[in-house]
Short mmCIF file of C-alpha atoms in Angstrom, two decimals:
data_model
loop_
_atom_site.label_atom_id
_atom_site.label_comp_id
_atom_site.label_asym_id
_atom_site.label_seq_id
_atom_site.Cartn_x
_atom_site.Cartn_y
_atom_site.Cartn_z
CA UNK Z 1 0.00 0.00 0.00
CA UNK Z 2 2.94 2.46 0.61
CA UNK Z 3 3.53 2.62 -3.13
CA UNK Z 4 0.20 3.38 -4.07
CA UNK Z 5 -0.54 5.88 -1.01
CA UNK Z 6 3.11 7.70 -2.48
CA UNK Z 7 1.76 7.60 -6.28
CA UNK Z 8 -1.41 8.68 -5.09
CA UNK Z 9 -0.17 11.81 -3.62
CA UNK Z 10 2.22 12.44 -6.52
CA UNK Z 11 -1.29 12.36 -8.69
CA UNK Z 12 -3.00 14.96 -6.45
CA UNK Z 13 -0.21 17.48 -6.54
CA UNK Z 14 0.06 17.34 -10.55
CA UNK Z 15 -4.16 17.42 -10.42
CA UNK Z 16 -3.12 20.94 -7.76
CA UNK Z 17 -0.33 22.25 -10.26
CA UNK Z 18 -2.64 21.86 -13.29
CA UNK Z 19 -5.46 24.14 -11.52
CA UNK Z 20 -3.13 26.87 -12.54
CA UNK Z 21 -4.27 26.86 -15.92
CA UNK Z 22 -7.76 27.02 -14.68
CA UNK Z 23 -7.19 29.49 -12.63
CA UNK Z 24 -5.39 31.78 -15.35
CA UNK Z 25 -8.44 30.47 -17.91
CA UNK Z 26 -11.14 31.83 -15.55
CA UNK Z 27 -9.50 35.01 -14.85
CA UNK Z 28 -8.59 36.33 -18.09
CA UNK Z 29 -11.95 35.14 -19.08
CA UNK Z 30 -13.54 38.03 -16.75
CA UNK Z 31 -11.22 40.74 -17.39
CA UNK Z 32 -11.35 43.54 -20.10
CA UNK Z 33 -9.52 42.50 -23.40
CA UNK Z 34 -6.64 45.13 -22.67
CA UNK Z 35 -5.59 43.40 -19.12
CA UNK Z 36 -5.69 39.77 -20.88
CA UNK Z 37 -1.66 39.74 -20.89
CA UNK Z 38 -1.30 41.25 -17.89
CA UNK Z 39 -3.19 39.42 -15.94
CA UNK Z 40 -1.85 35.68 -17.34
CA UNK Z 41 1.72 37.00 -16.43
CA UNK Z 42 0.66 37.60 -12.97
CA UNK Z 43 -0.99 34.60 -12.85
CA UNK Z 44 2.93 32.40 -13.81
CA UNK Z 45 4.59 34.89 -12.02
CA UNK Z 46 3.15 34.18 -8.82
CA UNK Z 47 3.27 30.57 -8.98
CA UNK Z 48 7.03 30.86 -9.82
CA UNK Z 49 7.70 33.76 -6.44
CA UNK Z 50 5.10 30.89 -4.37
CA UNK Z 51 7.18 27.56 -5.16
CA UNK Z 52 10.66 29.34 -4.67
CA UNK Z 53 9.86 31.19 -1.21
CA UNK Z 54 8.22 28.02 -0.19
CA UNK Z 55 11.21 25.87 -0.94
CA UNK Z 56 13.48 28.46 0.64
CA UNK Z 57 12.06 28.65 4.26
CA UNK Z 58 7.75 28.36 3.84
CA UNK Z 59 8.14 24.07 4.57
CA UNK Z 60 10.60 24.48 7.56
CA UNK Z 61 8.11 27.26 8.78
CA UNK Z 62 4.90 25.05 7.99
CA UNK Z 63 6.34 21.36 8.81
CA UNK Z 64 9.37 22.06 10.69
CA UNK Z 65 10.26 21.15 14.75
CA UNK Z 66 7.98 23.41 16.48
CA UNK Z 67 8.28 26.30 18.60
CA UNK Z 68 5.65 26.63 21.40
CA UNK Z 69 3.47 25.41 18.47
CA UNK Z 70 3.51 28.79 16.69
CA UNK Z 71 6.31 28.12 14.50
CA UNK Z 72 8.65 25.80 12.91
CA UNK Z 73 12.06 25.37 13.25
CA UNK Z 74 14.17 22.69 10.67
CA UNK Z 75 13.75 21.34 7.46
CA UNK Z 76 15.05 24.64 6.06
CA UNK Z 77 16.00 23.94 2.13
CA UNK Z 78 14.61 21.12 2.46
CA UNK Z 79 17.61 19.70 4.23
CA UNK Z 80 17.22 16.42 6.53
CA UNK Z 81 13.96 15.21 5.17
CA UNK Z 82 12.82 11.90 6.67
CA UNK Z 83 12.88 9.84 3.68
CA UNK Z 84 13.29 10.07 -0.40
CA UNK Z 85 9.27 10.04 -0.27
CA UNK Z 86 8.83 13.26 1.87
CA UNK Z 87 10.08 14.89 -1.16
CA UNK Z 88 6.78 14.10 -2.98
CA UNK Z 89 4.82 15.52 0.32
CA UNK Z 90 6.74 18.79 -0.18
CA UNK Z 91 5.53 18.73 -3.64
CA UNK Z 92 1.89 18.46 -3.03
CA UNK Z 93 2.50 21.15 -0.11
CA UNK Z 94 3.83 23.77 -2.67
CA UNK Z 95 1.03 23.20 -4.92
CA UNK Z 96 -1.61 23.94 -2.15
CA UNK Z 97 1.01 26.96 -0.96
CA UNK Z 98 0.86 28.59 -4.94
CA UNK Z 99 -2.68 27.98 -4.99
CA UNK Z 100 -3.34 30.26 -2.07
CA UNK Z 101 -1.55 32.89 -3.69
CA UNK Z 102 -2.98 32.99 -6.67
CA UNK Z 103 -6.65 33.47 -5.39
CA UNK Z 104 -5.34 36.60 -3.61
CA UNK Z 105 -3.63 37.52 -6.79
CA UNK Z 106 -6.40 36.76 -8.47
CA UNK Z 107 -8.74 38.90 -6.61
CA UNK Z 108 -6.86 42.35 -7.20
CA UNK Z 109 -6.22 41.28 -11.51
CA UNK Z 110 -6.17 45.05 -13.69
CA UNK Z 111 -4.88 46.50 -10.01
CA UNK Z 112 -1.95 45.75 -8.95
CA UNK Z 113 2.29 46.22 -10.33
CA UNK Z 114 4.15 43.18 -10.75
CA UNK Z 115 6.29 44.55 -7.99
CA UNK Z 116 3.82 44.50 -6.01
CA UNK Z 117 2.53 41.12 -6.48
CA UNK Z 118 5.98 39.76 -5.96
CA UNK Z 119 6.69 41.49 -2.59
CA UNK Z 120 3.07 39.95 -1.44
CA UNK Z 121 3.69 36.26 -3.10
CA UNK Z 122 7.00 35.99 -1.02
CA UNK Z 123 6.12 36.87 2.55
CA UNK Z 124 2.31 35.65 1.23
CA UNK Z 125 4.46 32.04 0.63
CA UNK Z 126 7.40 32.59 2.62
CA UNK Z 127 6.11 33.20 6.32
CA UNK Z 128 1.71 34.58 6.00
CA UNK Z 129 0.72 30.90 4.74
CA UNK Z 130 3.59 28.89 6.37
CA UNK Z 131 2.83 30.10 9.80
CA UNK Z 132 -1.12 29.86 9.73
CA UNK Z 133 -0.49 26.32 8.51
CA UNK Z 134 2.16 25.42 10.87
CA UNK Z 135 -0.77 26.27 13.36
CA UNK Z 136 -3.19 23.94 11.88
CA UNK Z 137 -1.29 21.27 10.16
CA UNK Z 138 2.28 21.13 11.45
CA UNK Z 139 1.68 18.06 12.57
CA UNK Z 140 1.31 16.01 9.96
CA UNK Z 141 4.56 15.49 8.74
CA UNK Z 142 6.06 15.38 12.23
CA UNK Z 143 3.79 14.35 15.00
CA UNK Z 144 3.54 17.27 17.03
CA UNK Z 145 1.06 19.41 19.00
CA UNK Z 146 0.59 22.59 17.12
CA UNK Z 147 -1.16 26.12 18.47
CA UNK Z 148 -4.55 25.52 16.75
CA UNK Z 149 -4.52 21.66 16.45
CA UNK Z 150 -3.98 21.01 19.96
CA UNK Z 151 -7.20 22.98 20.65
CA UNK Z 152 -8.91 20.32 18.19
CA UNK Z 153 -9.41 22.63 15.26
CA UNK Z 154 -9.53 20.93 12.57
CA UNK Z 155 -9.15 21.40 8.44
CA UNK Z 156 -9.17 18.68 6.29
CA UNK Z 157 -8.55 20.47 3.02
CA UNK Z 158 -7.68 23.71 3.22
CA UNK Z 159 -10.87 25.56 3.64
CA UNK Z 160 -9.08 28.15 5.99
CA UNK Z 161 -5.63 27.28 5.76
CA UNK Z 162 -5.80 27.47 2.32
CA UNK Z 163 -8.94 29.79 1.16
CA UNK Z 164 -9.44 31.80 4.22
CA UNK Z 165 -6.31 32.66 4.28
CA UNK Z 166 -6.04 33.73 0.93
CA UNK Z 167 -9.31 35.60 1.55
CA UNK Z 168 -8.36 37.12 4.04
CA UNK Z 169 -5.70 38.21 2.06
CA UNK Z 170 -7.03 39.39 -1.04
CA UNK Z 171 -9.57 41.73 1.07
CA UNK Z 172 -7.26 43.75 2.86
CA UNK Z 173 -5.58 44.40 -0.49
CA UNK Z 174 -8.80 45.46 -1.97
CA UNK Z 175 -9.62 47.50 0.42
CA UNK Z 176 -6.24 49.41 -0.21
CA UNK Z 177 -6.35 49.21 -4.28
CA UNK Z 178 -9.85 50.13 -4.29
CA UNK Z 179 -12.48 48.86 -6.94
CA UNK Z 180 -11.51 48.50 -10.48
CA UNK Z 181 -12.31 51.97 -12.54
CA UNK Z 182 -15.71 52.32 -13.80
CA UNK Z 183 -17.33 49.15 -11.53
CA UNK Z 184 -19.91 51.43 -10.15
CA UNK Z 185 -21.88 53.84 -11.08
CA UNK Z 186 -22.82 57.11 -9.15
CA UNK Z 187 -25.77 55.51 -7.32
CA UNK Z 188 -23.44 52.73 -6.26
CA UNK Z 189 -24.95 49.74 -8.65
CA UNK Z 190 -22.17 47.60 -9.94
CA UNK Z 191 -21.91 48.19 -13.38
CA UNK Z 192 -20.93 45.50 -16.52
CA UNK Z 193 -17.17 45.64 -17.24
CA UNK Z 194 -16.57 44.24 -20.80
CA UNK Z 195 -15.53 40.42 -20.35
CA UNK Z 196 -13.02 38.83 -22.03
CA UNK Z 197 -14.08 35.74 -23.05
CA UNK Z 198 -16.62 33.42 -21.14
CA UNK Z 199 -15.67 30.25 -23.09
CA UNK Z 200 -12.28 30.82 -21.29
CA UNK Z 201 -13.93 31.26 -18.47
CA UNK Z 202 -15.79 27.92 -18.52
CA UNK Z 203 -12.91 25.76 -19.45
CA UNK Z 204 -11.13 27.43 -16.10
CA UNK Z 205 -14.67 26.63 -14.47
CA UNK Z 206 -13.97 23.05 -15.20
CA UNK Z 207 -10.48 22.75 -14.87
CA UNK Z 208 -10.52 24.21 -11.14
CA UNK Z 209 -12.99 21.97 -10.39
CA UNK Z 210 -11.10 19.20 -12.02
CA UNK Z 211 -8.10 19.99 -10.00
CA UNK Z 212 -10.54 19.90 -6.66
CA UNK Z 213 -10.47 15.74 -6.65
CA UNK Z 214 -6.73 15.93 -6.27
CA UNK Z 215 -7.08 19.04 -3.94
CA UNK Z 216 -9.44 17.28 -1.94
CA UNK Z 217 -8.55 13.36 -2.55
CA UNK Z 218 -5.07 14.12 -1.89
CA UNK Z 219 -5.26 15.59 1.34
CA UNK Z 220 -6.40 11.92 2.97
CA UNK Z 221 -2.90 11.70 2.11
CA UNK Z 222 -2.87 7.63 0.75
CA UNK Z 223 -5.24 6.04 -1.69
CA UNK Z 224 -7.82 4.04 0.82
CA UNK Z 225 -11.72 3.40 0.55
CA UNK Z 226 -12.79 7.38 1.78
CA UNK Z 227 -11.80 8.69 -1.45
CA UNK Z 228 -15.12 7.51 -3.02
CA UNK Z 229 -17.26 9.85 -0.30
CA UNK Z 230 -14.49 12.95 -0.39
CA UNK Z 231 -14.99 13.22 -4.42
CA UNK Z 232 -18.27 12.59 -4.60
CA UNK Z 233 -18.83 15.25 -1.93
CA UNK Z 234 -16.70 17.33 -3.68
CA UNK Z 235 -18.78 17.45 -6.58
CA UNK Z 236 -22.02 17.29 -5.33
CA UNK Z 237 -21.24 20.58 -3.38
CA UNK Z 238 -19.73 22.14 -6.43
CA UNK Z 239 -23.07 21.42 -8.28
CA UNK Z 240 -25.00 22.65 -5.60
CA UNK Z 241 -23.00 25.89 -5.27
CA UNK Z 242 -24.49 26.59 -8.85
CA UNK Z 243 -27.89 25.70 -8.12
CA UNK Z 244 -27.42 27.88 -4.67
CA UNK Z 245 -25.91 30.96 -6.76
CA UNK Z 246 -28.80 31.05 -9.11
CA UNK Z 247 -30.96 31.18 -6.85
CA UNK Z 248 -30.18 33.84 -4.57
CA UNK Z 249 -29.08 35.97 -7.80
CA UNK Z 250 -32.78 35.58 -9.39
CA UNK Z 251 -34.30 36.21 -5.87
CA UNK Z 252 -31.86 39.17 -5.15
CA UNK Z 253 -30.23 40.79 -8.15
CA UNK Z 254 -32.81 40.19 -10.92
CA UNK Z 255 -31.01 43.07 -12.80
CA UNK Z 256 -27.61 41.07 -12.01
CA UNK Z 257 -26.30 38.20 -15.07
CA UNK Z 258 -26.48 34.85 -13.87
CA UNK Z 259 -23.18 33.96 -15.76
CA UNK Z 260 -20.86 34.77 -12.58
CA UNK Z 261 -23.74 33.01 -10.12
CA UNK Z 262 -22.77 29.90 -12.01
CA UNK Z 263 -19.43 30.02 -12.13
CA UNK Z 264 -18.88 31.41 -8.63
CA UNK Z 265 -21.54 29.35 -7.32
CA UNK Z 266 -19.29 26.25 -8.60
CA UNK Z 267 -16.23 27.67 -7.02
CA UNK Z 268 -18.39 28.60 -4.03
CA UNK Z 269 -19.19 25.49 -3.45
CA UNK Z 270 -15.65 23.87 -3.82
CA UNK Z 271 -14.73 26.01 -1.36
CA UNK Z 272 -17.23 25.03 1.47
CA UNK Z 273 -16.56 21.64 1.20
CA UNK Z 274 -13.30 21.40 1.40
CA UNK Z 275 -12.75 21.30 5.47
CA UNK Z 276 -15.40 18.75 5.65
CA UNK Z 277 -15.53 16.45 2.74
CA UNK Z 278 -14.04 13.21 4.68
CA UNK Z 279 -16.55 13.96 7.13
CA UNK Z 280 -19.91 14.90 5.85
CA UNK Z 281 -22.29 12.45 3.64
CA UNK Z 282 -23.28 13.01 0.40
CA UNK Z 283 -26.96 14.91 1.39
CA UNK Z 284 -24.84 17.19 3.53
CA UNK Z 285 -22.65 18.13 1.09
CA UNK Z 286 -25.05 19.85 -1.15
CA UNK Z 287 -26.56 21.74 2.10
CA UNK Z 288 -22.92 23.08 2.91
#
């Protein structure tokens, strides 16, 4: 079983890497034409900062020998791993580490400098997600009582340490960049930027959610009989999520487009599930 528990894993964090390209798909499809470039640079740019400030010092920080549970201490490089296969647990680490950053990234596209971005995506990678995750998760790769763990919180997936965090993130830097030129109109009504192109936007739709299995599947960390309930959860939510979206946007914003209620609602719904997906059964899935 170790072999397939270790290919497993290795599956999830290519299934992570390739929500990239959904990511970048969905974005540019929602941005004005002009930003297009831009925004897809960002997008590589970020994952490139994430994976290199994570190597550096985000594991030791995340995974390392704790400090009064707030912080780690070893690992740094990556030197004095337990085994050859820890290297493909650091893999599937950085993938969940670069995916963080690009929803923050995301959230501020045809706002923000490069420069900018960069600064954010190191200490974002380097020491924002590391810590919050050594908190929660550091842990798993050595057993160890950890600030928020030993108080039994618990996070399966990555709802928080992940998403909220990146969140959390992405509001206090729209808060400072302000909303994009022209989104509003005197009244306050959101206005309709010009889209780039929703087929794009689809295919990202898809790939993300794609990309969830091995987000979610992969975080059981070996290949056993849950997997079945954690994917089908996953996608039940995700479906849900739509239905949910549509919903509230016909019964709240009639003058609104139901194009973003159904692809945020999918997204939405990825997002919910994820702490509780080994947990929950398949009828509570689509209530989350």
């Amino acid at each position: 079983m170790t072999s397939i528990n270790h290919l497993w894993l290795l599956i999830c964090a290519c299934f992570v890497f390739f929500m990239q390209a959904g990511f970048v798909c969905y974005e540019v499809g929602f941005v004005q034409p002009k930003n297009v470039i831009s925004v897809a640079m960002e997008n590589i740019t970020a994952f490139v900062v994430a994976t290199l400030s994570f190597y550096t010092v985000g594991f030791a920080l995340m995974f390392g020998k704790s400090l009064f549970g707030l912080v780690g201490t070893s690992y740094w490089l990556l030197f004095h791993l337990n085994s050859q296969y820890d290297y493909i647990f650091v893999l599937y680490q950085m993938m969940l580490a670069a995916t963080s950053i690009t929803i923050f990234a995301g959230s501020m596209s045809e706002r923000t400098r490069m420069r900018s971005l960069v600064i954010a995506s190191i200490l974002v990678g380097g020491f924002i997600y590391p810590v919050f995750g050594h908190w929660v998760w550091g842990g798993i790769y050595t057993n160890q009582p950890t600030f928020l763990s030993a108080m039994g919180y618990m996070d399966f997936a990555g709802a928080t340490v992940v998403h909220s965090t990146a969140g959390w993130i992405a509001l206090a830097g729209v808060i400072v960049v302000g909303p994009r030129k022209d989104r509003w109109d005197e009244s306050g009504k959101p206005k309709r930027l010009g889209r780039s192109n929703i087929p794009f936007a689809t295919l990202g739709t898809f790939i993300l959610w794609f990309g969830w299995f091995g987000f979610n599947g992969g975080s059981l960390l070996k290949f056993d009989d849950k997997l079945g309930l954690i994917l089908l959860n996953t996608n039940l939510a995700a479906a849900a999520g739509v239905v949910g979206a549509v919903a509230m946007t016909f019964l709240f914003a009639k003058d609104q487009s139901f194009m973003e209620a159904i692809f945020n609602g999918a997204l939405g719904g990825l997002v919910a599930i994820t702490a509780g997906s080994e947990l929950l059964t398949p009828m509570e899935s689509i209530f989350v």
